[in-house]
Amino acid sequence: MLTNHLVPADEQADLTQFTDALHRFCDAEIEPHYRQWEKAGLVPREVFARMGAQGFLCADVPEAYGGTGASANFSFAVAEVLSRRGYSGFVGGLQVHCDIIPPYLLHCGTEAQRQHWLPRMVSGQAIAAIGMTEPGAGSDLKALRTTARRVHDEAGDGYVINGSKIFISNGQNADLLVLAAKTDSAAGAKGVSLFLVDTTTPGFSRGANLEKVGQHAGDTSELFFNDMRVPADALLGGVEGQGFVQMMRELPRERLIIGVQGVAGAKGALDVTLKYVQERQAFGQPIAQFQNTRFTLAQVATDIAAAEAFLNACVDAYRRGELSPEAASALKLHASELFSRVADQCLQLFGGYGYMAEYPISRFWTDARVLRIYGGTSEIMKELVARSLLGR
Ligand SMILES: Cc1cc2nc3c(=O)[nH]c(=O)nc-3n(C[C@H](O)[C@H](O)[C@H](O)COP(=O)(O)OP(=O)(O)OC[C@H]3O[C@@H](n4cnc5c(N)ncnc54)[C@H](O)[C@@H]3O)c2cc1C
């Protein structure tokens, strides 16, 4: 994706150097351990720190907050490289840490909040998560029931938070949780606020690491808040009732990065399939010789090329500050559906071996499924696109 003409010429050489170094890191630090992490259901915290030490985390955070100040393309390249190599289970949490939380802090946080959290996130010392979804509030976020009650007492100004969240990526590892809660239960969307919760706060607890169908290397958890008291300056941006506006503002990048993951994952599925069909023999010839195989691969490659053109247009629009919510939704819809479809078509070409966990194509297939659900389901993406077409 990023090695095309849309990347400015002066950035291309640095980006190539960056992705070469990242591939070397993957060979040495990820590939040998990935199956073990899948069994454990978690990427060890030290891996974040090692990635941070090499500049692979939150790559576009400005230098003033410990980052390199590179363009967002560098951060997208991390998701792209890892997804294409088949590490989507890790990418799910990594993109929350690198691509979703930093913009909240940069665009909506106070200077003190940025100074406190961003340098730790860049170095990998603090791992970040975002808590929006609740057992009774997923697509319908306005229905969330976690409350934050303002208190002023001898301990100072603060909020007492009660409630729970579910399906939270990085839930087991998280040091920072960007938490959506109602500061005014009567005010609907205007009563939602976001808090920067230090997970060592008394009253915070983690549920079990949830067992998933795929993306096994990523930890996903229920989180509980029981009279959890946070200081008043944990309120993101310092103004109550802004949570919904803040979330809506940052969702395009969340959807863009899932688009990166989807297209790169589809390419990774095609990579392993191209190799396999030339090795596997049936009826005295490589299965690559069958017309069905050739047509399937040609169709898959064509679909990926078309999706990639759309992705590049969205990346370019993002760089210019012009990525619309509907374009980001359409991209997320298209790329996540593409990844699932491509992984399924490719798996079929592996026959029974494709259904065996030891073959990487099976991981692409299981990992792909959730892209159509998290970050907003395909149905919600269609609603958003339809709304932009019809005006309501
Ligand atoms: C692995 C994983 C990681 C996740 N990580 C995070 C995270 O880090 N932070 C976080 O906050 N959340 C996270 N989520 C939650 C995810 O964003 C939600 O699961 C998703 O938004 C859907 O919400 P739901 O599961 O409650 O489904 P529901 O909202 O109950 O939807 C059920 C079905 O109804 C459909 N539906 C709902 N409303 C409409 C409508 N208006 N029109 C048409 N169809 C509709 C949906 O499309 C879906 O098919 C994660 C989920 C998973 C599985």
Short mmCIF file of N, CA and C in Angstrom, two decimals, residues 166-245:
data_model
loop_
_atom_site.label_atom_id
_atom_site.label_comp_id
_atom_site.label_asym_id
_atom_site.label_seq_id
_atom_site.Cartn_x
_atom_site.Cartn_y
_atom_site.Cartn_z
N ILE A 166 -17.03 -4.49 28.02
CA ILE A 166 -16.79 -5.85 27.53
C ILE A 166 -16.06 -5.79 26.18
N PHE A 167 -15.36 -6.89 25.88
CA PHE A 167 -14.63 -7.06 24.61
C PHE A 167 -13.51 -6.03 24.46
N ILE A 168 -12.83 -5.68 25.53
CA ILE A 168 -11.84 -4.60 25.42
C ILE A 168 -10.46 -5.15 25.02
N SER A 169 -10.02 -4.72 23.84
CA SER A 169 -8.70 -5.14 23.34
C SER A 169 -7.62 -4.57 24.26
N ASN A 170 -6.58 -5.34 24.51
CA ASN A 170 -5.51 -4.98 25.46
C ASN A 170 -6.03 -4.94 26.89
N GLY A 171 -7.20 -5.50 27.13
CA GLY A 171 -7.80 -5.41 28.47
C GLY A 171 -6.92 -5.96 29.58
N GLN A 172 -6.19 -7.04 29.28
CA GLN A 172 -5.33 -7.62 30.32
C GLN A 172 -4.05 -6.81 30.51
N ASN A 173 -3.53 -6.29 29.43
CA ASN A 173 -2.24 -5.60 29.47
C ASN A 173 -2.34 -4.12 29.83
N ALA A 174 -3.55 -3.55 29.71
CA ALA A 174 -3.66 -2.09 29.70
C ALA A 174 -3.21 -1.40 31.00
N ASP A 175 -2.46 -0.31 30.82
CA ASP A 175 -2.11 0.60 31.93
C ASP A 175 -2.99 1.84 31.87
N LEU A 176 -3.41 2.18 30.67
CA LEU A 176 -4.28 3.34 30.46
C LEU A 176 -5.55 2.86 29.76
N LEU A 177 -6.68 3.26 30.31
CA LEU A 177 -7.96 2.96 29.65
C LEU A 177 -8.66 4.28 29.36
N VAL A 178 -8.95 4.52 28.08
CA VAL A 178 -9.81 5.65 27.73
C VAL A 178 -11.24 5.13 27.85
N LEU A 179 -11.92 5.65 28.84
CA LEU A 179 -13.20 5.06 29.26
C LEU A 179 -14.37 6.00 28.98
N ALA A 180 -15.39 5.45 28.31
CA ALA A 180 -16.61 6.24 28.06
C ALA A 180 -17.59 5.99 29.20
N ALA A 181 -18.06 7.07 29.82
CA ALA A 181 -19.01 6.95 30.93
C ALA A 181 -19.99 8.11 30.89
N LYS A 182 -21.12 7.91 31.54
CA LYS A 182 -22.13 8.98 31.55
C LYS A 182 -21.90 9.89 32.75
N THR A 183 -21.66 11.16 32.48
CA THR A 183 -21.56 12.13 33.57
C THR A 183 -22.94 12.75 33.82
N ASP A 184 -23.85 12.58 32.85
CA ASP A 184 -25.21 13.07 33.03
C ASP A 184 -26.15 12.07 32.34
N SER A 185 -26.77 11.23 33.15
CA SER A 185 -27.57 10.13 32.59
C SER A 185 -28.81 10.63 31.87
N ALA A 186 -29.22 11.86 32.16
CA ALA A 186 -30.45 12.38 31.54
C ALA A 186 -30.17 13.08 30.21
N ALA A 187 -28.91 13.26 29.88
CA ALA A 187 -28.60 14.13 28.73
C ALA A 187 -28.30 13.37 27.44
N GLY A 188 -28.57 12.07 27.38
CA GLY A 188 -28.33 11.29 26.16
C GLY A 188 -26.87 11.37 25.74
N ALA A 189 -26.65 11.55 24.43
CA ALA A 189 -25.26 11.58 23.92
C ALA A 189 -24.48 12.73 24.56
N LYS A 190 -25.16 13.80 24.91
CA LYS A 190 -24.45 14.97 25.50
C LYS A 190 -24.02 14.71 26.93
N GLY A 191 -24.47 13.58 27.49
CA GLY A 191 -24.08 13.26 28.86
C GLY A 191 -22.90 12.30 28.94
N VAL A 192 -22.27 12.00 27.77
CA VAL A 192 -21.15 11.05 27.76
C VAL A 192 -19.83 11.81 27.85
N SER A 193 -18.93 11.31 28.70
CA SER A 193 -17.60 11.90 28.83
C SER A 193 -16.55 10.80 28.74
N LEU A 194 -15.34 11.18 28.37
CA LEU A 194 -14.24 10.20 28.31
C LEU A 194 -13.26 10.47 29.45
N PHE A 195 -12.77 9.40 30.06
CA PHE A 195 -11.82 9.51 31.17
C PHE A 195 -10.56 8.75 30.84
N LEU A 196 -9.44 9.28 31.33
CA LEU A 196 -8.16 8.61 31.18
C LEU A 196 -7.89 7.89 32.49
N VAL A 197 -8.14 6.60 32.49
CA VAL A 197 -8.08 5.84 33.74
C VAL A 197 -6.75 5.11 33.84
N ASP A 198 -6.03 5.39 34.92
CA ASP A 198 -4.83 4.64 35.26
C ASP A 198 -5.32 3.32 35.88
N THR A 199 -4.94 2.20 35.29
CA THR A 199 -5.55 0.93 35.71
C THR A 199 -5.03 0.43 37.07
N THR A 200 -4.15 1.21 37.71
CA THR A 200 -3.78 0.84 39.08
C THR A 200 -4.76 1.47 40.09
N THR A 201 -5.73 2.21 39.59
CA THR A 201 -6.69 2.89 40.47
C THR A 201 -7.53 1.87 41.25
N PRO A 202 -7.65 2.03 42.57
CA PRO A 202 -8.51 1.11 43.33
C PRO A 202 -9.94 1.16 42.78
N GLY A 203 -10.57 -0.02 42.73
CA GLY A 203 -11.93 -0.10 42.17
C GLY A 203 -11.94 -0.57 40.72
N PHE A 204 -10.76 -0.56 40.10
CA PHE A 204 -10.66 -1.09 38.73
C PHE A 204 -10.32 -2.57 38.82
N SER A 205 -11.02 -3.41 38.06
CA SER A 205 -10.60 -4.82 38.00
C SER A 205 -10.85 -5.40 36.61
N ARG A 206 -10.07 -6.43 36.32
CA ARG A 206 -10.16 -7.07 35.00
C ARG A 206 -10.85 -8.42 35.13
N GLY A 207 -11.72 -8.72 34.17
CA GLY A 207 -12.29 -10.06 34.10
C GLY A 207 -11.30 -10.97 33.41
N ALA A 208 -11.76 -12.17 33.11
CA ALA A 208 -10.88 -13.15 32.46
C ALA A 208 -10.55 -12.69 31.05
N ASN A 209 -9.45 -13.21 30.53
CA ASN A 209 -9.10 -12.99 29.13
C ASN A 209 -10.06 -13.85 28.30
N LEU A 210 -10.91 -13.20 27.50
CA LEU A 210 -11.98 -13.93 26.82
C LEU A 210 -11.43 -14.84 25.71
N GLU A 211 -12.00 -16.04 25.61
CA GLU A 211 -11.59 -16.97 24.56
C GLU A 211 -12.31 -16.61 23.27
N LYS A 212 -11.55 -16.42 22.21
CA LYS A 212 -12.15 -15.97 20.96
C LYS A 212 -12.05 -17.04 19.87
N VAL A 213 -12.80 -16.81 18.77
CA VAL A 213 -12.74 -17.71 17.61
C VAL A 213 -11.40 -17.54 16.89
N GLY A 214 -10.91 -16.33 16.85
CA GLY A 214 -9.64 -16.04 16.17
C GLY A 214 -8.91 -14.93 16.90
N GLN A 215 -7.94 -14.34 16.21
CA GLN A 215 -7.11 -13.28 16.82
C GLN A 215 -6.65 -13.72 18.22
N HIS A 216 -6.13 -14.95 18.28
CA HIS A 216 -5.81 -15.53 19.59
C HIS A 216 -4.67 -14.83 20.31
N ALA A 217 -3.78 -14.15 19.59
CA ALA A 217 -2.65 -13.52 20.28
C ALA A 217 -3.06 -12.22 20.98
N GLY A 218 -4.27 -11.74 20.69
CA GLY A 218 -4.70 -10.49 21.31
C GLY A 218 -5.53 -10.76 22.56
N ASP A 219 -5.28 -10.01 23.62
CA ASP A 219 -6.08 -10.17 24.84
C ASP A 219 -7.32 -9.29 24.75
N THR A 220 -8.45 -9.85 25.13
CA THR A 220 -9.75 -9.18 25.03
C THR A 220 -10.50 -9.46 26.33
N SER A 221 -10.96 -8.41 26.99
CA SER A 221 -11.44 -8.64 28.36
C SER A 221 -12.68 -7.85 28.72
N GLU A 222 -13.31 -8.34 29.76
CA GLU A 222 -14.32 -7.55 30.44
C GLU A 222 -13.59 -6.74 31.52
N LEU A 223 -14.04 -5.51 31.75
CA LEU A 223 -13.42 -4.66 32.78
C LEU A 223 -14.52 -4.16 33.71
N PHE A 224 -14.17 -4.03 34.98
CA PHE A 224 -15.19 -3.63 35.97
C PHE A 224 -14.72 -2.41 36.75
N PHE A 225 -15.67 -1.55 37.08
CA PHE A 225 -15.38 -0.33 37.85
C PHE A 225 -16.34 -0.30 39.02
N ASN A 226 -15.74 -0.44 40.21
CA ASN A 226 -16.57 -0.52 41.40
C ASN A 226 -16.18 0.61 42.35
N ASP A 227 -16.99 1.67 42.36
CA ASP A 227 -16.63 2.87 43.14
C ASP A 227 -15.19 3.28 42.87
N MET A 228 -14.84 3.28 41.61
CA MET A 228 -13.47 3.63 41.21
C MET A 228 -13.37 5.17 41.17
N ARG A 229 -12.53 5.69 42.03
CA ARG A 229 -12.42 7.14 42.11
C ARG A 229 -11.22 7.63 41.29
N VAL A 230 -11.51 8.53 40.34
CA VAL A 230 -10.42 9.11 39.55
C VAL A 230 -10.39 10.61 39.83
N PRO A 231 -9.22 11.23 39.73
CA PRO A 231 -9.16 12.68 39.96
C PRO A 231 -9.88 13.44 38.85
N ALA A 232 -10.27 14.67 39.13
CA ALA A 232 -11.00 15.47 38.14
C ALA A 232 -10.18 15.65 36.87
N ASP A 233 -8.85 15.68 37.00
CA ASP A 233 -8.05 15.91 35.79
C ASP A 233 -7.89 14.64 34.93
N ALA A 234 -8.61 13.58 35.30
CA ALA A 234 -8.65 12.40 34.42
C ALA A 234 -9.69 12.57 33.31
N LEU A 235 -10.51 13.60 33.42
CA LEU A 235 -11.53 13.86 32.39
C LEU A 235 -10.81 14.35 31.12
N LEU A 236 -10.97 13.63 30.03
CA LEU A 236 -10.26 13.99 28.79
C LEU A 236 -10.65 15.39 28.33
N GLY A 237 -9.67 16.25 28.24
CA GLY A 237 -9.90 17.62 27.78
C GLY A 237 -10.45 18.54 28.85
N GLY A 238 -10.85 17.95 29.99
CA GLY A 238 -11.29 18.77 31.13
C GLY A 238 -12.70 19.31 31.04
N VAL A 239 -13.46 18.94 30.00
CA VAL A 239 -14.84 19.44 29.88
C VAL A 239 -15.79 18.26 29.78
N GLU A 240 -16.81 18.26 30.63
CA GLU A 240 -17.79 17.16 30.63
C GLU A 240 -18.67 17.21 29.38
N GLY A 241 -19.21 16.04 29.03
CA GLY A 241 -20.23 15.97 27.98
C GLY A 241 -19.70 15.99 26.56
N GLN A 242 -18.36 15.94 26.43
CA GLN A 242 -17.76 16.01 25.08
C GLN A 242 -17.48 14.62 24.49
N GLY A 243 -17.73 13.56 25.27
CA GLY A 243 -17.29 12.22 24.88
C GLY A 243 -17.79 11.77 23.52
N PHE A 244 -19.05 12.01 23.24
CA PHE A 244 -19.61 11.53 21.99
C PHE A 244 -18.99 12.27 20.80
N VAL A 245 -18.87 13.58 20.97
CA VAL A 245 -18.26 14.39 19.90
C VAL A 245 -16.82 13.92 19.67
#
